[in-house]
Coordinates of C-alpha atoms in Angstrom, one line a residue:
X1 CA 0.0 0.1 0.1
X2 CA 3.1 2.4 0.1
X3 CA 5.5 3.3 2.5
X4 CA 5.4 6.2 5.1
X5 CA 7.9 9.1 4.7
X6 CA 8.8 11.2 7.8
X7 CA 8.4 14.5 6.2
X8 CA 9.9 16.8 8.9
X9 CA 10.4 20.5 9.6
X10 CA 11.9 22.9 7.0
X11 CA 10.8 26.1 8.7
X12 CA 12.5 28.9 7.1
X13 CA 12.8 32.1 9.3
X14 CA 13.2 35.0 7.2
X15 CA 11.9 38.5 7.3
X16 CA 9.5 39.4 4.7
X17 CA 9.6 42.8 2.9
X18 CA 6.9 44.6 1.1
X19 CA 7.1 42.3 -1.9
X20 CA 7.7 38.7 -2.7
X21 CA 10.8 37.1 -4.1
X22 CA 11.4 34.0 -6.1
X23 CA 12.5 32.1 -3.1
X24 CA 8.7 32.6 -1.8
X25 CA 7.5 30.9 -4.8
X26 CA 10.1 28.3 -5.8
X27 CA 12.8 28.0 -3.0
X28 CA 13.5 24.3 -3.8
X29 CA 16.8 23.1 -5.1
X30 CA 15.2 21.8 -8.4
X31 CA 14.4 25.5 -9.4
X32 CA 17.6 27.0 -8.6
X33 CA 18.5 27.3 -12.2
X34 CA 17.8 25.9 -15.6
X35 CA 20.4 23.1 -15.1
X36 CA 18.8 21.9 -11.8
X37 CA 15.3 22.1 -13.3
X38 CA 16.3 20.1 -16.4
X39 CA 18.0 17.6 -14.1
X40 CA 14.8 17.2 -12.0
X41 CA 12.7 16.8 -15.1
X42 CA 15.0 14.0 -16.1
X43 CA 14.2 12.3 -13.0
X44 CA 10.4 12.7 -13.2
X45 CA 9.6 8.9 -13.5
X46 CA 11.7 8.0 -10.3
X47 CA 10.3 11.0 -8.2
X48 CA 6.8 10.2 -9.4
X49 CA 7.2 6.7 -8.2
X50 CA 8.6 7.9 -4.8
X51 CA 5.9 10.4 -4.1
X52 CA 3.0 8.1 -5.6
X53 CA 3.9 5.4 -3.0
X54 CA 4.7 7.5 -0.2
X55 CA 2.3 8.4 2.6
X56 CA 2.6 11.0 5.2
X57 CA 2.5 10.5 9.0
X58 CA 0.2 11.7 11.5
X59 CA 3.0 13.5 13.4
X60 CA 4.2 15.2 10.4
X61 CA 0.7 16.6 9.5
X62 CA 0.1 17.7 13.2
X63 CA 3.6 19.0 13.9
X64 CA 6.4 19.2 11.3
X65 CA 4.3 20.7 8.4
X66 CA 2.7 23.4 10.7
X67 CA 6.1 24.6 11.7
X68 CA 6.6 25.7 7.9
X69 CA 3.9 28.4 8.6
X70 CA 6.4 30.3 11.0
X71 CA 3.5 31.2 13.2
X72 CA 0.8 29.2 14.8
X73 CA -3.0 29.8 14.1
X74 CA -4.8 30.8 17.1
X75 CA -7.0 28.3 19.1
X76 CA -10.0 30.5 19.7
X77 CA -12.9 28.3 18.6
X78 CA -15.2 26.0 20.3
X79 CA -18.1 23.6 19.6
X80 CA -20.6 26.7 19.4
X81 CA -18.4 28.4 16.7
X82 CA -18.2 25.2 14.8
X83 CA -21.8 24.3 15.1
X84 CA -22.7 27.7 13.4
X85 CA -20.0 27.7 11.0
X86 CA -21.2 24.3 9.7
X87 CA -24.9 25.6 9.5
X88 CA -23.6 28.8 7.8
X89 CA -21.4 27.0 5.5
X90 CA -24.2 24.7 4.2
X91 CA -27.4 26.5 4.6
X92 CA -27.1 29.1 1.7
X93 CA -29.3 29.7 -1.4
X94 CA -29.6 26.0 -2.4
X95 CA -32.7 25.4 -0.5
X96 CA -34.4 28.4 -2.0
X97 CA -33.4 27.1 -5.6
X98 CA -33.2 23.4 -5.7
X99 CA -36.6 22.6 -3.9
X100 CA -38.7 23.9 -6.8
X101 CA -37.2 21.7 -9.5
X102 CA -36.8 18.7 -7.2
X103 CA -40.5 19.0 -6.1
X104 CA -42.4 19.8 -9.4
X105 CA -40.3 17.7 -12.0
X106 CA -38.9 14.7 -9.9
X107 CA -40.3 13.8 -6.5
X108 CA -43.6 15.7 -6.0
X109 CA -44.7 16.1 -2.2
X110 CA -42.2 13.1 -1.5
X111 CA -39.5 15.8 -1.9
X112 CA -39.6 15.6 1.9
X113 CA -38.3 12.0 1.8
X114 CA -35.6 13.0 -0.8
X115 CA -34.2 15.7 1.5
X116 CA -34.2 13.1 4.2
X117 CA -32.3 10.5 2.1
X118 CA -29.7 12.9 0.8
X119 CA -29.3 14.2 4.5
X120 CA -28.6 10.8 5.8
X121 CA -26.0 10.4 3.0
X122 CA -24.4 13.6 4.0
X123 CA -24.1 12.6 7.7
X124 CA -22.5 9.5 6.6
X125 CA -19.8 11.7 5.0
X126 CA -19.7 13.9 8.0
X127 CA -19.1 11.0 10.4
X128 CA -16.2 9.8 8.2
X129 CA -14.8 13.5 8.1
X130 CA -15.1 13.6 11.9
X131 CA -12.9 10.8 12.8
X132 CA -10.1 12.3 10.7
X133 CA -10.8 15.7 11.9
X134 CA -10.4 14.7 15.6
X135 CA -7.3 12.6 15.1
X136 CA -5.7 15.1 12.6
X137 CA -7.0 18.5 13.7
X138 CA -5.0 20.6 10.9
X139 CA -6.0 23.1 8.4
X140 CA -5.6 20.8 5.3
X141 CA -8.9 19.0 5.9
X142 CA -9.4 16.3 3.4
X143 CA -6.0 17.1 1.7
X144 CA -4.4 16.0 5.1
X145 CA -6.5 12.9 5.5
X146 CA -5.8 11.6 2.0
X147 CA -2.1 12.5 2.2
X148 CA -1.6 10.3 5.3
X149 CA -3.7 7.3 3.9
X150 CA -3.8 7.3 0.2
X151 CA -0.6 9.4 -0.6
X152 CA 0.6 12.6 -1.9
X153 CA -0.6 12.3 -5.5
X154 CA -4.2 11.2 -4.5
X155 CA -4.3 14.2 -2.2
X156 CA -3.0 16.6 -4.6
X157 CA -5.5 15.7 -7.3
X158 CA -8.4 15.8 -5.0
X159 CA -7.4 19.2 -3.5
X160 CA -6.9 20.7 -6.8
X161 CA -10.4 19.8 -7.8
X162 CA -12.0 20.9 -4.5
X163 CA -10.1 24.3 -4.8
X164 CA -11.4 24.8 -8.4
X165 CA -15.1 24.0 -7.2
X166 CA -14.7 26.3 -4.2
X167 CA -13.7 29.3 -6.8
X168 CA -16.5 28.4 -9.0
X169 CA -18.9 28.1 -6.2
X170 CA -17.6 31.1 -4.4
X171 CA -18.0 33.2 -7.6
X172 CA -21.4 31.9 -8.2
X173 CA -22.8 32.8 -4.7
X174 CA -21.1 36.3 -5.1
X175 CA -22.9 36.9 -8.3
X176 CA -26.2 35.5 -6.8
X177 CA -25.8 37.9 -3.8
X178 CA -25.9 40.8 -6.3
X179 CA -29.1 39.4 -7.9
X180 CA -30.9 38.9 -4.5
X181 CA -29.9 42.3 -3.5
X182 CA -31.3 43.8 -6.6
X183 CA -34.5 41.9 -5.9
X184 CA -34.7 43.3 -2.5
X185 CA -34.2 46.8 -3.9
X186 CA -37.2 46.1 -6.3
X187 CA -34.8 45.9 -9.2
X188 CA -34.3 43.3 -11.8
X189 CA -31.2 40.9 -11.2
X190 CA -29.1 42.4 -13.7
X191 CA -29.9 46.2 -13.0
X192 CA -26.7 46.4 -10.8
X193 CA -24.4 45.0 -13.3
X194 CA -22.6 46.9 -16.3
X195 CA -23.2 45.7 -19.7
X196 CA -20.3 45.8 -22.2
X197 CA -21.3 45.0 -25.7
X198 CA -17.9 44.3 -27.0
X199 CA -17.4 41.5 -24.5
X200 CA -18.3 37.8 -25.3
X201 CA -21.8 36.6 -24.3
X202 CA -22.2 35.3 -20.6
X203 CA -19.0 37.5 -19.9
X204 CA -20.3 41.0 -20.7
X205 CA -22.4 41.9 -17.5
X206 CA -19.7 42.8 -15.1
X207 CA -20.5 42.6 -11.4
X208 CA -18.6 45.1 -9.2
X209 CA -20.9 44.4 -6.3
X210 CA -20.0 40.7 -6.3
X211 CA -16.2 41.7 -6.1
X212 CA -16.8 44.4 -3.1
X213 CA -18.6 41.9 -1.0
X214 CA -15.8 39.2 -1.8
X215 CA -13.3 41.8 -0.6
X216 CA -15.3 42.8 2.6
X217 CA -15.5 39.1 3.3
X218 CA -12.0 38.7 2.8
X219 CA -11.0 41.5 5.2
X220 CA -13.1 40.1 7.9
X221 CA -11.5 36.6 7.4
X222 CA -7.9 38.0 7.6
X223 CA -8.5 40.2 10.7
X224 CA -9.7 37.5 13.0
X225 CA -11.1 33.9 12.9
X226 CA -12.9 34.5 16.2
X227 CA -14.4 37.6 14.9
X228 CA -15.4 35.9 11.7
X229 CA -17.0 33.4 13.8
X230 CA -19.1 35.8 15.8
X231 CA -20.3 37.6 12.6
X232 CA -21.1 34.1 11.2
X233 CA -23.1 33.0 14.2
X234 CA -25.0 36.0 14.6
X235 CA -26.0 36.2 10.9
X236 CA -27.0 32.6 10.9
X237 CA -29.0 32.9 13.9
X238 CA -30.8 35.9 12.1
X239 CA -31.2 33.5 9.0
X240 CA -32.7 30.9 11.4
X241 CA -35.2 33.4 12.8
X242 CA -36.3 34.2 9.3
X243 CA -36.7 30.6 8.3
X244 CA -38.8 30.0 11.4
X245 CA -41.0 32.9 10.4
X246 CA -41.4 31.5 6.9
X247 CA -42.3 28.2 8.4
X248 CA -45.1 29.7 10.8
X249 CA -46.4 31.9 8.0
X250 CA -46.5 29.3 5.4
X251 CA -48.1 26.8 7.5
X252 CA -51.0 29.0 8.3
X253 CA -51.8 28.5 4.4
X254 CA -51.2 24.8 4.5
X255 CA -53.7 22.3 2.8
X256 CA -53.3 18.6 3.6
X257 CA -54.9 17.8 0.3
X258 CA -51.9 18.7 -1.5
X259 CA -50.3 15.6 -0.1
X260 CA -52.9 13.2 -1.6
X261 CA -50.7 12.3 -4.7
X262 CA -47.6 12.0 -2.5
X263 CA -45.3 10.0 -5.1
X264 CA -46.5 10.9 -8.5
X265 CA -43.0 10.1 -9.9
X266 CA -42.5 6.7 -8.2
X267 CA -39.4 5.7 -6.1
X268 CA -37.1 6.5 -8.9
X269 CA -38.4 10.0 -8.9
X270 CA -37.5 10.3 -5.1
X271 CA -34.0 8.8 -5.6
X272 CA -33.4 11.2 -8.7
X273 CA -34.6 14.3 -6.4
X274 CA -32.2 12.9 -3.6
X275 CA -29.1 13.2 -5.9
X276 CA -29.9 16.5 -6.9
X277 CA -30.7 17.7 -3.4
X278 CA -27.5 16.3 -2.0
X279 CA -25.7 19.4 -3.2
X280 CA -27.7 21.5 -1.0
X281 CA -25.8 19.8 1.9
X282 CA -22.3 20.6 0.4
X283 CA -20.0 22.8 2.3
X284 CA -19.3 21.2 5.6
X285 CA -16.0 19.9 4.3
X286 CA -14.5 23.4 4.5
X287 CA -15.5 23.5 8.1
X288 CA -13.1 20.8 9.0
X289 CA -10.2 23.0 8.0
X290 CA -10.9 25.0 11.2
X291 CA -9.8 22.1 13.1
X292 CA -6.3 23.6 13.7
X293 CA -8.1 26.4 15.5
X294 CA -10.3 24.5 17.8
X295 CA -9.5 24.5 21.6
X296 CA -10.7 20.9 22.2
X297 CA -10.9 18.9 19.1
X298 CA -12.0 15.7 20.8
X299 CA -15.2 17.2 22.1
X300 CA -16.0 20.3 19.9
X301 CA -15.4 18.7 16.4
X302 CA -18.1 15.8 16.7
X303 CA -20.6 18.1 18.3
X304 CA -20.0 20.9 15.8
X305 CA -20.0 18.9 12.7
X306 CA -22.5 16.2 13.5
X307 CA -24.9 18.6 15.2
X308 CA -24.8 21.4 12.4
X309 CA -25.6 18.6 9.7
X310 CA -28.5 17.2 11.9
X311 CA -30.0 20.9 12.3
X312 CA -29.7 21.4 8.5
X313 CA -31.3 18.3 7.5
X314 CA -34.2 18.9 9.9
X315 CA -34.7 22.5 8.6
X316 CA -34.5 21.3 5.0
X317 CA -37.2 18.8 5.7
X318 CA -39.3 21.3 7.3
X319 CA -39.2 23.8 4.7
X320 CA -39.8 21.3 1.9
X321 CA -42.9 20.0 3.9
X322 CA -44.1 23.6 4.2
X323 CA -43.8 24.1 0.3
X324 CA -45.6 21.2 -0.7
X325 CA -48.5 21.8 1.8
X326 CA -48.8 25.5 0.6
X327 CA -49.1 24.6 -3.3
X328 CA -49.9 21.4 -5.4
X329 CA -46.6 20.1 -6.6
X330 CA -47.2 20.8 -10.2
X331 CA -47.7 24.5 -9.5
X332 CA -44.5 24.8 -7.7
X333 CA -42.3 27.4 -9.6
X334 CA -38.8 25.9 -10.7
X335 CA -36.7 29.1 -10.3
X336 CA -38.2 30.9 -7.2
X337 CA -40.5 28.2 -5.4
X338 CA -40.9 29.9 -2.0
X339 CA -41.5 33.5 -3.4
X340 CA -44.0 32.4 -5.9
X341 CA -45.6 30.2 -3.4
X342 CA -46.1 33.1 -0.9
X343 CA -47.5 35.3 -3.7
X344 CA -49.9 32.5 -4.8
X345 CA -51.6 32.5 -1.3
X346 CA -51.8 36.2 -1.2
X347 CA -48.5 36.9 1.0
X348 CA -46.6 38.9 -1.6
X349 CA -44.6 40.8 0.9
X350 CA -43.1 37.5 2.1
X351 CA -41.0 37.3 -1.0
X352 CA -38.8 40.1 0.6
X353 CA -38.4 38.1 3.5
X354 CA -37.3 35.2 1.4
X355 CA -34.8 37.4 -0.5
X356 CA -33.5 38.7 2.8
X357 CA -32.9 35.3 4.2
X358 CA -31.3 34.1 1.0
X359 CA -29.0 37.2 1.2
X360 CA -28.0 36.5 4.7
X361 CA -27.4 32.7 4.0
X362 CA -25.1 33.6 1.0
X363 CA -23.2 35.8 3.0
X364 CA -22.2 33.2 5.6
X365 CA -21.6 30.7 2.8
X366 CA -19.2 33.3 1.2
X367 CA -17.4 33.7 4.6
X368 CA -17.2 29.9 5.1
X369 CA -16.2 29.3 1.5
X370 CA -13.1 31.7 1.7
X371 CA -12.1 30.5 5.1
X372 CA -12.0 26.8 3.9
X373 CA -10.2 27.8 0.7
X374 CA -7.5 29.7 2.4
X375 CA -6.8 26.9 4.9
X376 CA -6.6 24.1 2.3
X377 CA -4.4 26.4 0.2
X378 CA -2.2 27.1 3.2
X379 CA -1.6 23.2 4.0
X380 CA -0.9 22.5 0.4
X381 CA 1.7 25.4 0.6
X382 CA 3.3 23.8 3.7
X383 CA 3.9 20.6 1.5
X384 CA 5.3 22.8 -1.3
X385 CA 2.8 21.5 -3.8
X386 CA 1.8 25.0 -4.1
X387 CA 4.1 28.0 -3.6
X388 CA 5.2 28.1 -0.1
X389 CA 4.4 31.6 0.5
X390 CA 0.8 30.6 1.0
X391 CA 1.8 28.7 4.0
X392 CA 2.5 31.9 6.0
X393 CA 0.5 32.6 9.0
X394 CA 0.2 36.2 10.1
X395 CA 1.9 36.8 13.6
X396 CA -0.6 39.3 14.7
X397 CA -4.0 37.8 13.5
X398 CA -3.1 34.1 13.5
X399 CA -4.8 33.8 10.2
X400 CA -3.5 32.7 6.7
X401 CA -3.6 36.2 5.1
X402 CA -1.6 35.3 2.0
X403 CA -3.7 32.4 1.0
X404 CA -7.0 34.2 1.9
X405 CA -5.9 37.2 -0.5
X406 CA -5.0 35.0 -3.2
X407 CA -8.2 33.0 -3.2
X408 CA -10.3 36.2 -3.0
X409 CA -8.6 37.5 -6.1
X410 CA -9.3 34.3 -8.0
X411 CA -13.0 34.3 -6.8
X412 CA -13.4 38.1 -7.6
X413 CA -11.9 38.0 -11.0
X414 CA -14.2 35.0 -12.0
X415 CA -17.2 36.6 -10.3
X416 CA -16.7 39.9 -12.0
X417 CA -16.8 38.7 -15.5
X418 CA -18.6 35.1 -15.6
X419 CA -22.4 34.8 -15.9
X420 CA -24.4 32.6 -13.5
X421 CA -25.3 30.2 -16.3
X422 CA -21.6 29.5 -17.0
X423 CA -20.8 29.2 -13.3
X424 CA -23.6 26.8 -12.7
X425 CA -22.3 24.6 -15.5
X426 CA -18.9 24.5 -14.2
X427 CA -19.9 23.1 -10.9
X428 CA -18.6 19.4 -11.2
X429 CA -18.3 16.1 -9.6
X430 CA -15.2 17.1 -7.4
X431 CA -17.2 17.1 -4.1
X432 CA -18.7 13.6 -4.5
X433 CA -15.1 12.4 -5.7
X434 CA -13.6 13.6 -2.6
X435 CA -16.3 12.5 -0.2
X436 CA -15.8 8.9 -1.7
X437 CA -12.0 9.3 -1.4
X438 CA -12.3 10.2 2.2
X439 CA -14.7 7.3 3.0
X440 CA -12.2 5.0 1.3
X441 CA -9.2 6.6 3.4
X442 CA -11.1 5.8 6.5
X443 CA -11.3 2.0 5.7
X444 CA -7.7 2.2 4.8
X445 CA -6.7 3.8 8.2
X446 CA -8.7 1.2 10.1
X447 CA -7.7 -2.0 8.1
X448 CA -4.2 -1.3 7.0
X449 CA -1.2 -0.1 9.1
X450 CA 2.2 0.0 7.3
X451 CA 4.6 -2.2 8.8
X452 CA 2.2 -4.3 10.9
X453 CA -0.6 -5.5 8.5
X454 CA 0.6 -8.9 6.9
X455 CA 1.0 -9.1 3.1
X456 CA -1.8 -11.7 3.1
X457 CA -4.2 -9.5 5.0
X458 CA -3.2 -6.4 2.9
X459 CA -4.1 -8.4 -0.4
X460 CA -7.4 -9.5 1.1
X461 CA -8.3 -6.0 2.0
X462 CA -7.3 -4.8 -1.5
X463 CA -9.4 -7.4 -3.1
X464 CA -12.4 -6.3 -0.8
X465 CA -12.0 -2.8 -1.8
X466 CA -11.9 -3.6 -5.5
X467 CA -15.0 -5.5 -5.4
X468 CA -16.7 -3.0 -3.1
X469 CA -15.8 -0.3 -5.7
X470 CA -16.7 -2.2 -8.7
X471 CA -20.2 -3.1 -7.3
X472 CA -20.9 0.5 -6.4
X473 CA -19.7 1.8 -9.8
X474 CA -21.9 -0.9 -11.5
X475 CA -25.1 0.1 -9.6
X476 CA -24.2 3.8 -10.7
X477 CA -24.0 3.0 -14.3
X478 CA -26.9 0.9 -14.2
X479 CA -28.9 3.8 -12.6
X480 CA -27.6 6.0 -15.7
X481 CA -28.4 3.7 -18.5
X482 CA -31.6 1.8 -17.2
X483 CA -35.0 3.5 -16.7
X484 CA -36.9 0.7 -15.2
X485 CA -34.9 -2.2 -14.5
X486 CA -34.1 -3.6 -11.1
X487 CA -32.0 -6.7 -11.6
X488 CA -28.7 -4.6 -11.6
X489 CA -29.5 -3.2 -8.1
X490 CA -30.2 -6.6 -6.8
X491 CA -26.9 -8.1 -8.2
X492 CA -24.9 -5.0 -7.4
X493 CA -26.4 -4.4 -3.9
X494 CA -26.0 -8.2 -3.1
X495 CA -22.3 -8.1 -4.1
X496 CA -21.8 -4.7 -2.1
X497 CA -23.4 -6.2 0.9
X498 CA -21.4 -9.5 0.8
X499 CA -18.1 -7.7 0.3
X500 CA -18.6 -5.4 3.2
X501 CA -19.8 -8.3 5.3
X502 CA -16.6 -10.2 4.1
X503 CA -14.4 -7.3 5.2
X504 CA -16.3 -7.1 8.6
X505 CA -16.0 -10.7 9.4
X506 CA -12.7 -11.6 7.6
X507 CA -10.4 -9.0 8.6
X508 CA -9.4 -7.6 11.9
X509 CA -9.1 -3.9 12.1
X510 CA -5.4 -2.8 12.2
X511 CA -6.0 0.4 14.1
X512 CA -8.7 1.6 16.5
X513 CA -9.4 5.3 16.7
X514 CA -7.5 6.9 19.6
X515 CA -10.1 9.7 20.5
X516 CA -13.3 9.4 18.6
X517 CA -14.1 7.0 15.9
X518 CA -17.0 6.5 13.3
X519 CA -19.4 3.9 14.2
X520 CA -20.3 1.0 12.2
X521 CA -17.1 0.5 10.4
X522 CA -16.8 -0.8 7.8
X523 CA -20.5 -0.6 7.0
X524 CA -20.7 3.3 7.4
X525 CA -17.8 4.2 5.1
X526 CA -18.6 1.6 2.7
X527 CA -22.3 2.9 2.5
X528 CA -20.9 6.3 2.1
X529 CA -18.8 5.2 -1.0
X530 CA -21.8 3.4 -2.5
X531 CA -24.0 6.3 -2.2
X532 CA -21.6 9.0 -3.4
X533 CA -20.7 6.8 -6.4
X534 CA -24.4 6.2 -7.0
X535 CA -25.1 9.9 -7.2
X536 CA -22.3 10.4 -9.6
X537 CA -24.4 8.4 -11.9
X538 CA -26.9 11.2 -12.2
X539 CA -24.3 13.5 -13.4
X540 CA -24.2 14.6 -17.1
X541 CA -21.4 13.7 -19.4
X542 CA -20.3 17.3 -19.6
X543 CA -19.5 17.3 -15.8
X544 CA -17.3 14.3 -16.3
X545 CA -15.6 15.9 -19.3
X546 CA -14.9 19.1 -17.2
X547 CA -13.6 16.8 -14.4
X548 CA -11.1 15.3 -16.7
X549 CA -9.9 18.5 -18.4
X550 CA -9.4 20.1 -15.0
X551 CA -7.6 17.2 -13.7
X552 CA -5.4 16.9 -16.9
X553 CA -4.3 20.5 -16.0
X554 CA -3.6 19.6 -12.6
X555 CA -1.4 16.7 -13.7
X556 CA 0.7 19.1 -16.1
X557 CA 1.2 21.3 -13.3
X558 CA 2.2 18.6 -11.0
X559 CA 4.6 16.8 -13.3
X560 CA 6.4 20.1 -14.1
X561 CA 6.3 21.9 -10.8
X562 CA 4.4 20.3 -7.8
X563 CA 6.1 16.9 -8.0
X564 CA 9.8 18.4 -7.8
X565 CA 9.0 21.2 -5.2
X566 CA 7.2 18.5 -2.9
X567 CA 10.1 15.9 -3.5
X568 CA 12.8 18.3 -2.7
X569 CA 10.9 19.4 0.3
X570 CA 10.5 16.1 1.6
X571 CA 14.1 14.9 1.0
X572 CA 15.4 18.0 2.8
X573 CA 13.0 17.5 5.7
X574 CA 14.5 13.8 5.9
X575 CA 18.1 15.0 6.1
X576 CA 17.2 17.6 8.9
X577 CA 15.4 14.7 10.7
X578 CA 18.4 12.6 10.4
X579 CA 20.7 15.3 11.6
X580 CA 18.6 16.1 14.5
X581 CA 18.5 12.4 15.5
X582 CA 22.3 12.1 15.2
X583 CA 22.8 15.2 17.3
X584 CA 20.5 13.8 19.9
X585 CA 22.3 10.5 20.2
X586 CA 25.6 12.1 20.2
X587 CA 24.3 14.4 23.0
X588 CA 23.1 11.3 24.9
X589 CA 26.5 9.4 24.4
X590 CA 28.9 12.4 25.5
X591 CA 26.5 13.5 28.5
X592 CA 28.3 13.0 31.8

């Protein structure tokens, strides 16, 4: 399964001036001149083999890599902060948009069940993340988890994809913020954007408000994580009060007759809606990047992550129930379901409440988005897979200012030019891909320990994983190509069940969680993999094409830059570790 690598310190104590130098971007030996670079390229195959098979260590992620940031992030957060960050990160505008299409075209009133199913699948992923976050409370989130269990290369590909999706999602939310703000001011969505006829279609409505909002959020995120948390939980509580008001007002116009035809599209329609609504739960993974700033990870992280997702699921189900009670499912508007529903029952004023609630939700999503982006990038910079100046933590604020500014610039440029239609089409399969990898990494963590697991047990484990993934992919493909069949689910589900049972009964877990562990392993991560892969079957071909193109671009950067930078950093760290060990031994020998 690969060897472990003791990737030690390399903290570089240097004063930074007003600008950045080459050493901040490419300080490694391979980039000192063209000769060293060409020599590095000549060794690409050997270096790729080294990094492909090398996994990091818990101790490295927890201590050695953090030293490369020169300063520590401040541990100022607790379970209360994490709870509201989790709610604020997830509960944005998705509920106000996705419910209409899911109810009117896919599930009917059974959209309530669809939200419950997708919520349960999201909680499975949350539990997998939580075990890692408790044992590896670092800013890297899923990047660190995958680096430890699946290796540098897999972690890099996964992190590159999630960062792209964060940028696209952040830009999309920023432009949606402008649209909702215009609606709140009794204007059309594009009224506050500048039209430039000479620019290409979908890139010709410039959005300065989206840029200003992104910059303000950046300033808040740079100044203080605790201050950002206070702003987030106050805003999110206001958002929850607005939702409670909507629920009370909407239920006064409820008609139980609207539930009479509860499943008009059948069980397939419920599952199809569930696969769509799963994306309303996305965002919690960024919250795990705050683990490095949590005072007591063993207590605060499980309460914050699991508690926030449970609250979100309950609220989503209640809002969906209110909507289908207010209107027959076939009358629900696809684009603005709640605003139109309130107007239809004579409560036209409520659309402003809905718009204000959506605006509040999108503000907290933007904040959580940039905080998660910056911490991902900070930890990637620590490994030198990205320029190491991104790893810097500001001494005064204890926040990753460099990474936050860089990601805000990227978000703002995309948001300023790119239309919502383009951004919506760019959202890809990255999130589901990474959720599946984290669940897979949890199985590897529990069942394979380098140097302890025997070769025969390792081979059995690999066999179980291959069959488990194969059956999950088979059911996903069957879902995509078959409209009414069922035999594929019986066969695929049976193989998945027997494989997971075989793993449970046939192999002993090589490692037990030290502090907090996900329950029902291997069943829970195995189910998470199956569900995430199954949902992938509902994605269109264009999403897979975009994923392939972006992954190809990541590979080009990795082969020409990231591989050599991280290789040099790892080897220099090994030398430093050996010198430190030799010094310690010598001191012990010569001591009187």
